[in-house]
XYZ file of C-alpha atoms in Angstrom:
321
model
C -0.103 0.166 -0.107
C 2.999 2.086 1.092
C 4.657 1.902 -2.559
C 1.640 2.638 -4.392
C 1.201 6.232 -2.387
C 4.463 7.409 -2.329
C 4.451 6.713 -6.488
C 0.712 8.185 -6.302
C 2.797 11.517 -4.702
C 5.922 11.673 -6.991
C 3.479 10.821 -10.119
C 1.045 13.949 -9.051
C 3.377 16.340 -6.820
C 6.218 17.171 -9.614
C 9.048 14.843 -9.854
C 8.103 13.333 -13.660
C 5.027 15.903 -14.609
C 5.256 19.732 -14.013
C 1.518 18.759 -15.990
C 3.310 16.557 -18.369
C 5.251 12.898 -17.822
C 8.107 12.113 -19.907
C 7.981 9.022 -21.333
C 10.853 7.380 -21.658
C 11.294 5.524 -25.246
C 10.890 8.901 -27.182
C 11.454 11.123 -24.670
C 8.157 12.967 -25.555
C 5.705 15.113 -23.684
C 2.288 13.451 -22.708
C -0.206 16.047 -20.835
C -1.776 14.200 -17.164
C -5.359 13.294 -16.714
C -7.631 15.671 -14.916
C -8.471 15.334 -11.193
C -11.426 12.790 -10.684
C -12.956 13.865 -7.592
C -14.186 17.135 -8.952
C -17.283 18.237 -7.827
C -17.724 15.545 -5.495
C -15.419 16.731 -3.134
C -12.067 15.416 -1.820
C -11.714 11.895 -0.036
C -10.643 10.981 3.593
C -11.617 14.205 4.547
C -12.527 12.421 8.443
C -8.858 11.537 8.855
C -7.481 12.268 11.593
C -4.082 14.161 9.963
C -6.311 16.138 8.079
C -5.794 19.874 8.383
C -3.062 19.696 10.840
C 0.308 21.565 10.076
C 3.590 19.928 11.991
C 6.844 21.314 12.040
C 9.869 18.579 10.901
C 12.698 19.923 12.541
C 10.483 19.580 16.051
C 8.393 16.588 15.263
C 5.581 18.184 16.944
C 2.195 20.092 15.870
C 2.458 23.446 14.598
C -0.084 26.225 14.407
C -0.827 28.317 10.533
C 0.710 31.200 12.926
C 4.054 29.418 13.647
C 3.942 28.244 10.123
C 3.201 31.765 8.530
C 5.907 33.587 11.290
C 8.769 30.484 9.768
C 7.750 31.630 6.441
C 7.754 35.090 6.519
C 11.748 35.556 7.779
C 12.744 33.644 5.015
C 13.941 34.657 1.714
C 12.843 31.936 -0.171
C 9.435 30.673 0.394
C 9.025 27.068 -1.743
C 5.419 26.187 -1.584
C 5.330 22.721 -2.502
C 2.153 21.023 -4.452
C -0.031 18.280 -5.545
C -0.762 19.687 -8.552
C -4.587 18.392 -8.730
C -5.694 18.862 -5.276
C -7.401 22.269 -4.965
C -7.541 22.463 -1.226
C -3.531 22.673 -1.811
C -3.858 25.815 -4.413
C -6.090 27.386 -1.450
C -3.637 26.369 1.267
C -1.048 28.224 -0.615
C -3.085 31.569 -1.562
C -3.803 31.320 2.484
C 0.372 31.455 3.044
C 0.806 34.304 0.058
C -2.142 36.354 1.861
C -0.174 36.228 5.021
C 3.809 37.557 3.821
C 1.696 40.124 2.012
C -0.144 41.507 4.977
C 3.135 40.907 6.558
C 4.528 43.597 5.017
C 7.115 41.140 2.432
C 6.317 41.261 -1.162
C 8.766 38.635 -2.758
C 8.005 38.173 -6.359
C 6.067 34.883 -6.905
C 7.487 32.418 -8.802
C 5.299 29.559 -10.772
C 6.373 26.236 -12.005
C 3.498 26.230 -14.551
C 4.412 29.321 -16.595
C 7.278 29.248 -19.301
C 9.885 31.918 -20.409
C 7.362 32.530 -22.740
C 5.024 33.724 -20.449
C 6.637 35.995 -18.764
C 5.992 39.867 -20.124
C 1.807 38.339 -19.709
C 2.696 37.929 -15.666
C 4.286 41.122 -15.507
C 1.233 43.081 -17.369
C -1.348 40.465 -15.126
C -3.510 43.287 -13.136
C -6.224 41.888 -10.302
C -9.157 43.228 -13.082
C -8.220 40.353 -15.474
C -6.792 37.838 -13.491
C -9.708 35.476 -14.316
C -8.597 35.744 -17.927
C -4.647 34.819 -16.649
C -5.846 31.178 -17.164
C -6.009 31.461 -20.493
C -3.402 34.044 -21.839
C -1.180 31.237 -20.189
C -2.650 28.545 -22.225
C -3.021 26.991 -18.446
C -5.665 24.226 -19.396
C -3.724 24.184 -22.814
C -0.503 22.891 -21.602
C -2.046 20.860 -18.855
C -2.303 21.713 -15.990
C -5.244 22.105 -13.602
C -8.111 24.195 -13.757
C -6.959 28.215 -13.751
C -9.356 28.735 -11.200
C -8.200 26.558 -8.355
C -4.551 28.555 -8.856
C -6.498 32.004 -9.494
C -6.544 32.688 -5.569
C -2.320 32.341 -5.697
C -2.609 35.326 -8.387
C -4.789 37.562 -6.401
C -2.848 37.804 -3.011
C -0.326 38.308 -4.992
C -1.476 41.187 -7.129
C -3.282 42.245 -3.723
C -0.114 43.208 -2.085
C 1.828 44.323 -5.084
C 4.167 40.893 -5.767
C 5.640 40.579 -9.085
C 5.336 37.492 -10.961
C 7.081 35.478 -12.998
C 7.795 32.189 -14.699
C 9.577 29.509 -12.790
C 10.185 26.409 -15.786
C 12.146 25.774 -18.910
C 10.636 25.811 -21.952
C 9.542 22.383 -23.282
C 11.714 22.371 -25.933
C 14.646 22.562 -23.906
C 13.547 20.400 -21.542
C 13.347 17.784 -24.392
C 16.749 18.570 -25.510
C 18.276 17.751 -22.117
C 16.543 14.432 -21.989
C 17.685 13.294 -24.942
C 21.399 14.265 -23.604
C 21.583 17.948 -25.800
C 24.241 19.597 -24.216
C 23.487 23.157 -22.515
C 25.364 26.118 -24.194
C 27.653 27.782 -22.190
C 25.740 30.476 -20.866
C 23.168 28.982 -20.156
C 25.248 25.611 -18.107
C 26.707 28.625 -16.170
C 23.551 30.848 -15.454
C 22.065 27.525 -14.463
C 25.901 25.770 -12.513
C 24.955 23.003 -14.501
C 28.568 21.453 -13.369
C 26.502 20.821 -9.496
C 25.372 17.597 -9.546
C 23.109 15.777 -6.980
C 25.105 13.851 -4.889
C 25.500 10.195 -5.687
C 23.693 8.999 -3.077
C 20.642 11.696 -4.202
C 21.048 10.648 -7.872
C 20.722 6.804 -6.467
C 17.804 7.428 -4.468
C 16.186 9.871 -7.559
C 16.639 7.151 -9.979
C 14.852 4.130 -7.550
C 11.862 6.753 -7.041
C 11.828 7.396 -10.745
C 11.559 3.720 -10.996
C 8.971 3.261 -8.924
C 6.715 6.597 -10.025
C 6.469 5.013 -13.089
C 5.451 1.563 -11.956
C 8.306 -0.586 -13.291
C 7.656 -0.123 -17.194
C 9.933 2.188 -18.167
C 13.782 0.481 -19.080
C 15.948 1.408 -16.956
C 18.418 2.565 -19.838
C 15.688 5.681 -19.820
C 16.416 6.815 -16.203
C 19.175 8.413 -16.047
C 18.181 10.825 -18.988
C 14.869 11.683 -16.776
C 16.977 12.318 -13.784
C 18.951 14.613 -15.763
C 15.524 16.397 -17.389
C 14.257 16.239 -13.575
C 18.211 17.709 -12.456
C 18.024 20.374 -14.826
C 14.002 21.828 -14.093
C 15.241 22.171 -9.888
C 18.746 24.482 -11.473
C 16.379 26.469 -13.839
C 13.486 27.305 -10.538
C 16.482 27.852 -8.717
C 17.544 30.526 -11.275
C 14.620 31.877 -11.924
C 14.038 32.503 -8.286
C 17.285 34.481 -8.520
C 16.471 36.500 -11.546
C 13.043 37.602 -9.919
C 14.332 38.717 -6.395
C 14.431 42.447 -6.763
C 15.350 42.682 -3.400
C 12.756 40.897 -0.904
C 13.488 36.931 -2.045
C 10.737 35.266 -4.008
C 8.159 32.390 -3.295
C 7.738 29.145 -5.532
C 4.912 27.646 -6.468
C 6.017 24.061 -7.332
C 5.492 20.484 -6.977
C 6.334 19.423 -3.484
C 9.054 17.146 -5.358
C 11.368 20.366 -6.050
C 11.210 21.843 -3.468
C 12.875 19.553 -1.183
C 15.631 20.781 0.269
C 17.973 17.654 0.433
C 17.975 17.893 -3.803
C 15.705 19.870 -4.895
C 15.364 24.072 -5.572
C 16.178 24.179 -1.895
C 19.535 22.245 -2.667
C 20.416 24.320 -5.408
C 19.874 27.891 -3.659
C 22.600 27.342 -1.491
C 20.970 29.108 1.253
C 18.511 28.650 4.001
C 15.393 28.268 2.460
C 11.627 27.961 3.828
C 10.373 25.037 2.690
C 6.593 23.386 2.969
C 5.022 20.172 1.263
C 1.490 20.030 1.468
C 0.675 16.343 0.921
C -2.283 13.899 0.844
C -2.974 12.079 3.544
C -3.311 8.048 3.318
C -6.115 5.631 4.100
C -4.865 3.846 7.018
C -1.715 6.170 7.623
C -2.837 8.101 10.779
C 0.785 8.367 12.255
C 2.581 12.035 10.743
C 5.548 10.621 11.430
C 5.211 7.442 9.200
C 4.899 9.870 5.797
C 8.065 10.214 3.303
C 7.683 13.596 3.389
C 8.106 13.931 7.379
C 11.362 14.392 7.117
C 13.114 16.953 8.469
C 16.165 16.644 5.713
C 13.463 17.154 3.135
C 10.936 19.881 4.456
C 10.410 22.415 7.159
C 6.837 21.520 7.287
C 4.454 19.507 6.044
C 0.619 20.562 5.946
C -1.479 17.402 5.277
C -4.724 17.778 3.670
C -7.568 15.069 2.090
C -7.024 13.806 -1.153
C -8.215 13.854 -4.765
C -8.688 10.007 -5.403
C -7.562 6.769 -4.454
C -7.018 5.086 -7.595
C -4.104 2.493 -8.160
C -1.660 5.062 -9.669
C 0.125 2.305 -11.699
C -3.323 1.561 -13.820
C -3.497 5.350 -13.746
C -0.205 5.368 -15.497
C -0.564 2.323 -17.899
C -3.263 4.225 -19.253
C -1.963 7.424 -20.075
C 1.368 5.746 -21.377
C -1.283 3.768 -23.782
C -2.569 7.595 -24.341
């Protein structure tokens, strides 16, 4: 059960998605399937952990005020999500609102936006936020409904926070997956020579294999690991580029905000990292969840879940198209 639950987290929380799954054979890009809960609501809402916040450094429960206080002190604030869970975006919006109310004005950087969207994000205004998703081709590019993310943008614009893209273009990502070298300028900007420690590369490769349910050949895994490293490097550089003096907030899948090998590791300086994670049936002790790890995240916040579908069956359907 735990293997299936962990695979679901990795697949949908951004380790191999960002709205897309990297297919190994041709390294092509396929859209994720939409969330299945929809208007029926989230599952396991009466789970003992739903709504609870935990400080992984102390191992103790925390309040939302504790979380916001810790976040507000950090230059880099990384808010990890499972992309298809609307509750995760409501919580991210609450944190952005609280950071703004505290007087901070960090930029908000989106994993879901690419360099071509920079001007659209710069020009965004509260009056036009409803149409921002269409302007960014949000859902057309495979991301869950813009309406679930819109509260984050509304909170940012309310407090005068600039917004910027965090992700590389699909073309650049595919090129890395195919083994094409970066230009000298791009390699320098991304500090590309900085590689994962060996133990992290081994762990990432194992997770990539598990999260794809053993359906991909081992020969595909190094390229997929390179893509993950490239996207973490790009987001790290995007945060630095967006910083105008008060840091930045990253909205991204939880695996990108883990401190032992994600964007925080590449930033190389203290960050605040939150994983918003779904509860699992019959798992009622916070410390049994893989994300409850001080080496990965500063805080975890538990929510109800979108579905309980076997993630391997879901992945098989996606691979079949």
